[in-house]
Short mmCIF file of C-alpha atoms and ligand atoms in Angstrom, two decimals:
data_model
loop_
_atom_site.label_atom_id
_atom_site.label_comp_id
_atom_site.label_asym_id
_atom_site.label_seq_id
_atom_site.Cartn_x
_atom_site.Cartn_y
_atom_site.Cartn_z
CA MET A 1 4.33 -50.02 175.76
CA ALA A 2 2.86 -46.48 175.68
CA ARG A 3 -0.91 -46.48 175.83
CA GLU A 4 -3.20 -44.04 174.15
CA LEU A 5 -4.90 -41.71 176.62
CA ALA A 6 -8.62 -41.13 176.00
CA ILE A 7 -10.13 -37.85 177.23
CA CYS A 8 -13.86 -37.98 178.01
CA ARG A 9 -15.75 -34.80 178.81
CA THR A 10 -19.27 -36.17 178.98
CA ILE A 11 -20.86 -38.88 181.12
CA ASN A 12 -22.10 -40.66 177.98
CA ASP A 13 -18.61 -40.79 176.47
CA LEU A 14 -17.09 -42.08 179.67
CA ARG A 15 -19.79 -44.73 180.08
CA SER A 16 -19.43 -45.98 176.53
CA CYS A 17 -15.63 -46.14 176.94
CA VAL A 18 -15.94 -48.28 180.10
CA LYS A 19 -18.72 -50.39 178.59
CA THR A 20 -16.67 -51.17 175.46
CA TYR A 21 -13.64 -52.08 177.59
CA ARG A 22 -15.71 -54.41 179.79
CA LYS A 23 -17.43 -56.05 176.81
CA GLU A 24 -14.17 -56.63 174.98
CA THR A 25 -11.99 -57.78 177.90
CA GLY A 26 -14.11 -58.35 181.00
CA GLY A 27 -11.21 -56.69 182.90
CA ARG A 28 -11.26 -54.70 186.11
CA VAL A 29 -11.85 -50.97 186.14
CA GLY A 30 -10.00 -48.72 188.62
CA LEU A 31 -10.88 -45.12 189.47
CA VAL A 32 -8.71 -42.34 190.91
CA PRO A 33 -10.79 -39.23 191.68
CA THR A 34 -8.80 -35.95 191.66
CA MET A 35 -9.07 -32.21 191.22
CA GLY A 36 -6.03 -32.18 188.92
CA PHE A 37 -2.78 -30.16 189.08
CA PHE A 38 -0.93 -33.39 189.63
CA HIS A 39 2.02 -34.06 191.91
CA GLU A 40 3.68 -37.28 193.05
CA GLY A 41 0.84 -37.92 195.53
CA HIS A 42 -1.68 -38.15 192.71
CA LEU A 43 0.71 -40.15 190.54
CA SER A 44 1.29 -42.70 193.32
CA LEU A 45 -2.46 -43.44 193.33
CA MET A 46 -2.48 -43.82 189.53
CA ARG A 47 0.48 -46.22 189.62
CA ALA A 48 -1.20 -48.28 192.35
CA ALA A 49 -4.42 -48.39 190.32
CA ARG A 50 -2.40 -49.40 187.22
CA GLN A 51 -1.01 -52.44 189.04
CA SER A 52 -4.36 -54.03 189.74
CA SER A 53 -6.73 -52.69 187.07
CA GLY A 54 -7.14 -53.41 183.39
CA LEU A 55 -8.58 -49.96 182.73
CA VAL A 56 -7.49 -46.98 184.82
CA VAL A 57 -9.85 -44.00 184.86
CA VAL A 58 -8.72 -40.72 186.48
CA SER A 59 -11.31 -38.02 187.02
CA ILE A 60 -10.21 -34.38 187.04
CA PHE A 61 -12.96 -32.21 188.40
CA VAL A 62 -12.58 -29.13 190.58
CA ASN A 63 -15.84 -29.69 192.40
CA PRO A 64 -17.57 -26.40 193.25
CA ALA A 65 -19.83 -28.19 195.77
CA GLN A 66 -16.93 -28.81 198.14
CA PHE A 67 -15.68 -25.20 198.23
CA GLY A 68 -17.11 -22.63 200.63
CA GLN A 69 -18.08 -19.13 199.49
CA SER A 70 -14.83 -17.52 200.64
CA GLU A 71 -12.58 -20.39 199.51
CA ASP A 72 -10.19 -20.75 196.59
CA LEU A 73 -12.45 -22.27 193.88
CA ASP A 74 -11.60 -19.64 191.26
CA ASP A 75 -7.89 -19.60 192.07
CA TYR A 76 -7.49 -23.37 192.42
CA PRO A 77 -4.41 -24.28 190.32
CA ARG A 78 -5.11 -25.97 187.00
CA ASP A 79 -2.88 -27.29 184.19
CA ALA A 80 -4.77 -29.74 181.97
CA GLU A 81 -1.99 -30.21 179.43
CA ARG A 82 0.64 -31.14 182.00
CA ASP A 83 -1.88 -33.37 183.86
CA HIS A 84 -2.64 -35.30 180.68
CA GLU A 85 1.05 -35.85 179.96
CA GLN A 86 1.77 -37.05 183.49
CA ALA A 87 -1.29 -39.30 183.62
CA GLY A 88 -0.32 -40.87 180.29
CA ALA A 89 3.19 -41.55 181.60
CA ALA A 90 1.72 -43.13 184.75
CA GLY A 91 -0.21 -45.60 182.59
CA VAL A 92 -3.68 -44.06 182.87
CA ASP A 93 -6.11 -45.08 180.11
CA VAL A 94 -8.95 -42.58 180.47
CA ILE A 95 -9.24 -39.05 181.83
CA PHE A 96 -12.75 -37.99 182.76
CA SER A 97 -12.85 -34.19 182.99
CA PRO A 98 -16.43 -33.00 182.73
CA PRO A 99 -17.50 -29.35 182.75
CA VAL A 100 -19.42 -28.25 185.84
CA ASP A 101 -22.85 -28.32 184.15
CA GLU A 102 -22.28 -31.92 183.07
CA MET A 103 -22.00 -32.93 186.74
CA TYR A 104 -24.52 -30.42 188.10
CA PRO A 105 -27.08 -29.68 185.39
CA GLN A 106 -29.91 -27.29 186.01
CA GLY A 107 -32.35 -28.72 188.52
CA PHE A 108 -29.70 -30.73 190.38
CA GLU A 109 -30.72 -31.00 194.05
CA THR A 110 -29.65 -34.25 195.69
CA THR A 111 -26.80 -34.35 198.21
CA VAL A 112 -25.16 -37.18 200.11
CA ASN A 113 -24.75 -36.49 203.84
CA PRO A 114 -22.15 -38.79 205.40
CA GLY A 115 -23.26 -37.98 208.98
CA SER A 116 -21.11 -37.57 212.08
CA VAL A 117 -17.80 -38.59 210.46
CA ALA A 118 -17.96 -35.34 208.47
CA GLU A 119 -18.78 -33.04 211.37
CA GLY A 120 -15.52 -32.56 213.28
CA LEU A 121 -12.00 -31.54 212.19
CA CYS A 122 -12.18 -29.99 208.69
CA GLY A 123 -15.98 -30.31 208.76
CA LEU A 124 -16.10 -27.59 211.45
CA SER A 125 -14.14 -24.96 209.57
CA ARG A 126 -15.45 -25.99 206.15
CA PRO A 127 -19.20 -26.48 206.64
CA GLY A 128 -20.71 -28.41 203.73
CA HIS A 129 -17.29 -29.47 202.41
CA PHE A 130 -17.77 -33.19 202.99
CA LEU A 131 -21.34 -33.11 201.68
CA GLY A 132 -19.81 -31.82 198.46
CA VAL A 133 -17.09 -34.49 198.54
CA ALA A 134 -19.52 -37.33 199.34
CA THR A 135 -21.96 -36.21 196.66
CA VAL A 136 -19.38 -35.94 193.89
CA VAL A 137 -17.65 -39.20 194.81
CA ALA A 138 -21.01 -41.03 194.90
CA LYS A 139 -21.75 -39.60 191.46
CA LEU A 140 -18.33 -40.67 190.15
CA PHE A 141 -18.84 -44.18 191.54
CA ASN A 142 -22.19 -44.36 189.72
CA ILE A 143 -20.85 -42.85 186.49
CA VAL A 144 -17.69 -44.96 186.22
CA GLY A 145 -18.88 -48.09 188.04
CA PRO A 146 -15.32 -49.04 189.11
CA ASP A 147 -14.31 -52.31 190.75
CA ALA A 148 -11.91 -50.36 192.96
CA ALA A 149 -11.01 -46.75 193.78
CA TRP A 150 -7.82 -45.20 195.19
CA PHE A 151 -7.52 -42.36 197.70
CA GLY A 152 -4.67 -40.74 199.64
CA GLN A 153 -4.12 -41.02 203.39
CA LYS A 154 -3.14 -37.33 203.29
CA ASP A 155 -6.89 -36.56 203.34
CA ALA A 156 -7.68 -38.91 206.23
CA GLN A 157 -11.13 -37.51 207.01
CA GLN A 158 -12.06 -37.75 203.34
CA VAL A 159 -11.03 -41.42 203.43
CA ALA A 160 -13.26 -41.99 206.48
CA VAL A 161 -16.16 -40.22 204.72
CA ILE A 162 -15.75 -42.27 201.56
CA LYS A 163 -15.51 -45.56 203.43
CA ARG A 164 -18.69 -44.57 205.32
CA ILE A 165 -20.72 -43.77 202.20
CA ALA A 166 -19.38 -46.81 200.31
CA ALA A 167 -20.55 -49.05 203.18
CA ASP A 168 -23.84 -47.23 203.88
CA LEU A 169 -24.90 -46.90 200.23
CA ASN A 170 -23.67 -50.41 199.28
CA PHE A 171 -21.29 -49.38 196.54
CA ASP A 172 -19.92 -52.61 195.12
CA LEU A 173 -16.23 -51.71 195.00
CA SER A 174 -13.08 -51.87 197.10
CA ILE A 175 -11.47 -48.74 198.50
CA HIS A 176 -7.67 -48.56 198.61
CA VAL A 177 -5.74 -46.01 200.64
CA CYS A 178 -2.16 -45.07 199.70
CA PRO A 179 0.42 -43.46 202.02
CA THR A 180 1.00 -39.70 202.06
CA VAL A 181 3.74 -38.68 199.62
CA ARG A 182 6.02 -35.99 201.06
CA GLU A 183 8.65 -33.54 199.94
CA GLU A 184 12.18 -34.24 201.20
CA ASP A 185 11.67 -32.02 204.25
CA GLY A 186 8.45 -33.82 205.18
CA LEU A 187 5.87 -31.36 203.84
CA ALA A 188 2.90 -33.35 202.50
CA MET A 189 2.55 -32.78 198.77
CA SER A 190 -0.55 -30.77 197.90
CA SER A 191 -1.74 -28.81 194.89
CA ARG A 192 -2.19 -25.90 197.31
CA ASN A 193 1.55 -25.77 198.15
CA VAL A 194 1.96 -23.48 195.11
CA TYR A 195 0.27 -20.74 197.16
CA LEU A 196 3.24 -20.70 199.58
CA SER A 197 5.83 -17.92 199.32
CA LYS A 198 9.48 -18.95 199.56
CA GLU A 199 9.56 -18.07 203.25
CA GLU A 200 6.24 -19.77 204.02
CA ARG A 201 7.42 -22.88 202.18
CA GLN A 202 10.46 -23.05 204.50
CA HIS A 203 8.23 -22.96 207.57
CA ALA A 204 5.42 -25.25 206.34
CA PRO A 205 7.11 -28.55 207.41
CA VAL A 206 6.46 -27.53 211.04
CA LEU A 207 3.14 -29.39 210.70
CA TYR A 208 4.83 -32.66 209.81
CA ARG A 209 7.41 -32.18 212.54
CA SER A 210 4.62 -31.66 215.09
CA LEU A 211 3.08 -34.95 213.95
CA ASN A 212 6.43 -36.65 214.39
CA LYS A 213 6.55 -35.25 217.90
CA ALA A 214 3.21 -36.96 218.55
CA LEU A 215 4.54 -40.17 217.04
CA GLY A 216 7.65 -40.04 219.22
CA MET A 217 5.59 -39.51 222.40
CA ALA A 218 3.21 -42.35 221.48
CA ARG A 219 6.15 -44.63 220.72
CA ARG A 220 7.60 -43.89 224.13
CA GLY A 221 4.32 -45.10 225.61
CA GLU A 222 2.38 -41.84 226.13
CA THR A 223 -1.35 -42.59 225.82
CA ASP A 224 -2.79 -39.33 227.21
CA THR A 225 -3.90 -37.47 224.07
CA GLY A 226 -4.23 -34.19 226.01
CA LYS A 227 -0.50 -34.23 226.75
CA ILE A 228 0.40 -35.11 223.17
CA LYS A 229 -1.85 -32.37 221.72
CA ARG A 230 -0.44 -29.76 224.12
CA ALA A 231 3.10 -30.62 223.03
CA MET A 232 2.07 -30.36 219.36
CA ARG A 233 0.33 -27.01 219.88
CA ARG A 234 3.33 -25.58 221.78
CA TYR A 235 5.64 -26.67 218.99
CA ILE A 236 3.47 -25.18 216.23
CA ALA A 237 2.86 -21.96 218.20
CA SER A 238 6.61 -21.33 218.24
CA ASN A 239 6.40 -20.66 214.50
CA TYR A 240 5.02 -17.16 213.84
CA LEU A 241 4.07 -17.87 210.19
CA VAL A 242 1.78 -20.79 211.00
CA GLU A 243 -1.75 -20.04 212.16
CA LEU A 244 -3.06 -23.22 213.76
CA GLU A 245 -6.65 -24.25 213.07
CA TYR A 246 -6.79 -27.56 214.94
CA VAL A 247 -4.78 -30.37 216.48
CA LYS A 248 -6.82 -33.56 217.02
CA ILE A 249 -6.26 -37.16 217.97
CA VAL A 250 -9.15 -39.25 216.70
CA ASP A 251 -10.34 -42.72 215.83
CA PRO A 252 -9.39 -43.03 212.12
CA ASP A 253 -12.74 -44.59 211.14
CA SER A 254 -15.27 -42.56 213.12
CA MET A 255 -13.17 -39.37 213.46
CA GLU A 256 -14.29 -39.21 217.11
CA SER A 257 -11.86 -37.56 219.53
CA LEU A 258 -9.90 -39.91 221.79
CA LYS A 259 -8.89 -39.11 225.37
CA GLN A 260 -6.56 -42.09 225.58
CA ILE A 261 -4.79 -44.10 222.92
CA GLY A 262 -5.90 -47.69 223.35
CA GLY A 263 -6.37 -48.73 219.74
CA PRO A 264 -6.07 -47.19 216.28
CA ALA A 265 -5.43 -43.44 216.59
CA LEU A 266 -4.76 -40.69 214.11
CA ALA A 267 -3.10 -37.36 214.91
CA ALA A 268 -4.33 -34.66 212.53
CA VAL A 269 -3.49 -30.97 212.08
CA ALA A 270 -4.80 -28.11 209.97
CA ALA A 271 -3.24 -24.66 209.71
CA LYS A 272 -3.05 -21.60 207.55
CA VAL A 273 0.43 -20.79 206.26
CA GLY A 274 0.04 -17.47 204.46
CA SER A 275 -3.00 -17.93 202.21
CA ALA A 276 -2.60 -21.71 201.98
CA ARG A 277 -4.73 -23.92 204.21
CA LEU A 278 -2.68 -27.07 204.82
CA ILE A 279 -3.66 -30.35 206.46
CA ASP A 280 -1.60 -33.36 207.50
CA ASN A 281 -1.92 -36.44 209.69
CA ILE A 282 -0.09 -39.49 210.97
CA LEU A 283 -1.25 -42.83 212.35
CA LEU A 284 -0.06 -43.40 215.91
CA PRO A 285 1.10 -46.80 217.14
CA VAL A 286 -1.29 -48.94 219.14
CA PRO A 287 0.31 -49.02 222.64
CA ALA A 288 0.91 -52.78 222.98
CA MET A 289 2.41 -53.12 219.51
CA HIS A 290 4.48 -49.92 219.37
CA GLU A 291 4.45 -50.17 215.57
CA SER A 292 2.47 -48.09 213.06
CA THR A 293 0.34 -50.09 210.63
CA ALA A 294 -0.22 -47.26 208.17
CA CYS A 295 -1.51 -48.42 204.80
P1 LIG B 301 -7.02 -33.73 195.21
O1 LIG B 301 -6.69 -33.53 193.77
O2 LIG B 301 -6.27 -32.85 196.13
O3 LIG B 301 -8.50 -33.76 195.46
O4 LIG B 301 -6.50 -35.20 195.57
C1 LIG B 301 -6.88 -36.31 194.82
C2 LIG B 301 -6.44 -37.56 195.55
O5 LIG B 301 -5.03 -37.52 195.75
C3 LIG B 301 -7.08 -37.70 196.95
O6 LIG B 301 -7.40 -39.06 197.20
C4 LIG B 301 -5.97 -37.22 197.85
O7 LIG B 301 -6.03 -37.75 199.15
C5 LIG B 301 -4.76 -37.75 197.12
N1 LIG B 301 -3.55 -37.01 197.53
C6 LIG B 301 -3.38 -35.66 197.55
N2 LIG B 301 -2.16 -35.34 198.05
C7 LIG B 301 -1.56 -36.52 198.35
C8 LIG B 301 -0.28 -36.88 198.89
N3 LIG B 301 0.61 -35.96 199.24
N4 LIG B 301 0.00 -38.19 199.06
C9 LIG B 301 -0.91 -39.14 198.71
N5 LIG B 301 -2.12 -38.87 198.19
C10 LIG B 301 -2.45 -37.59 198.01
#
């Protein structure tokens, strides 16, 4: 049965919507935070939330606090009408899409600093990015008060940051992580893929293929992360359109670099392809098991 999609633009509206639902049904509330311009990655989170929540809330907020000065805040792709249609079809009940001054009114000063998990990888090239992410997600948790929230493995460091703040700040909710949804040629779906020219789009899957190289080496028993990273870098460097930012192999919870693979390990890459900054990652098998336990 088609549900009616409610659109809330203010915190008060959203709160009264959730409050009424809880009072009337006592059901579970699920939250999927997004910046909109939906693709199958976003929709997979909404469908997962639909399966185990009575009320599914999706936030659409292009959060200025997580963009650096020279980044793509103004150009970030947006299409509210299409998003609403797709969310409705995925079974979402409520869209929360506040204007910026609703989330950051005059006088706003507090930030949430997730600590060392936010410092390496994307935290190095995007200083302040994860403070912005942690702050807005903490606000969304407080505004919506969900029983559970869904995030994508595609943004592995963001997942680690959110798990850290949920534990440290005692948010009473469960965090679910869904697998990365990919195009047929392996490119991780991302709202930013629209920035790619036709030629750049053809070359962009090199990132995923480099991760598969890492996976293959780890499966064959290689535990020396230096060797794996060198092979990945060599492979990416052979593509003239891809400007590598980093290749890392880290502990998926702490985001600390690993010299050897002896337990859970995540290979992660970031690169510029034309004007698009793309990230991707893959969980590597724990040596004794030789099987990935992703999501
Ligand atoms: P964004 O709108 O890019 O902030 O993403 C909103 C949520 O969707 C985040 O939890 C992302 O990790 C998740 N997401 C983005 N792309 C993908 C993808 N390709 N597969 C799975 N989840 C994704």
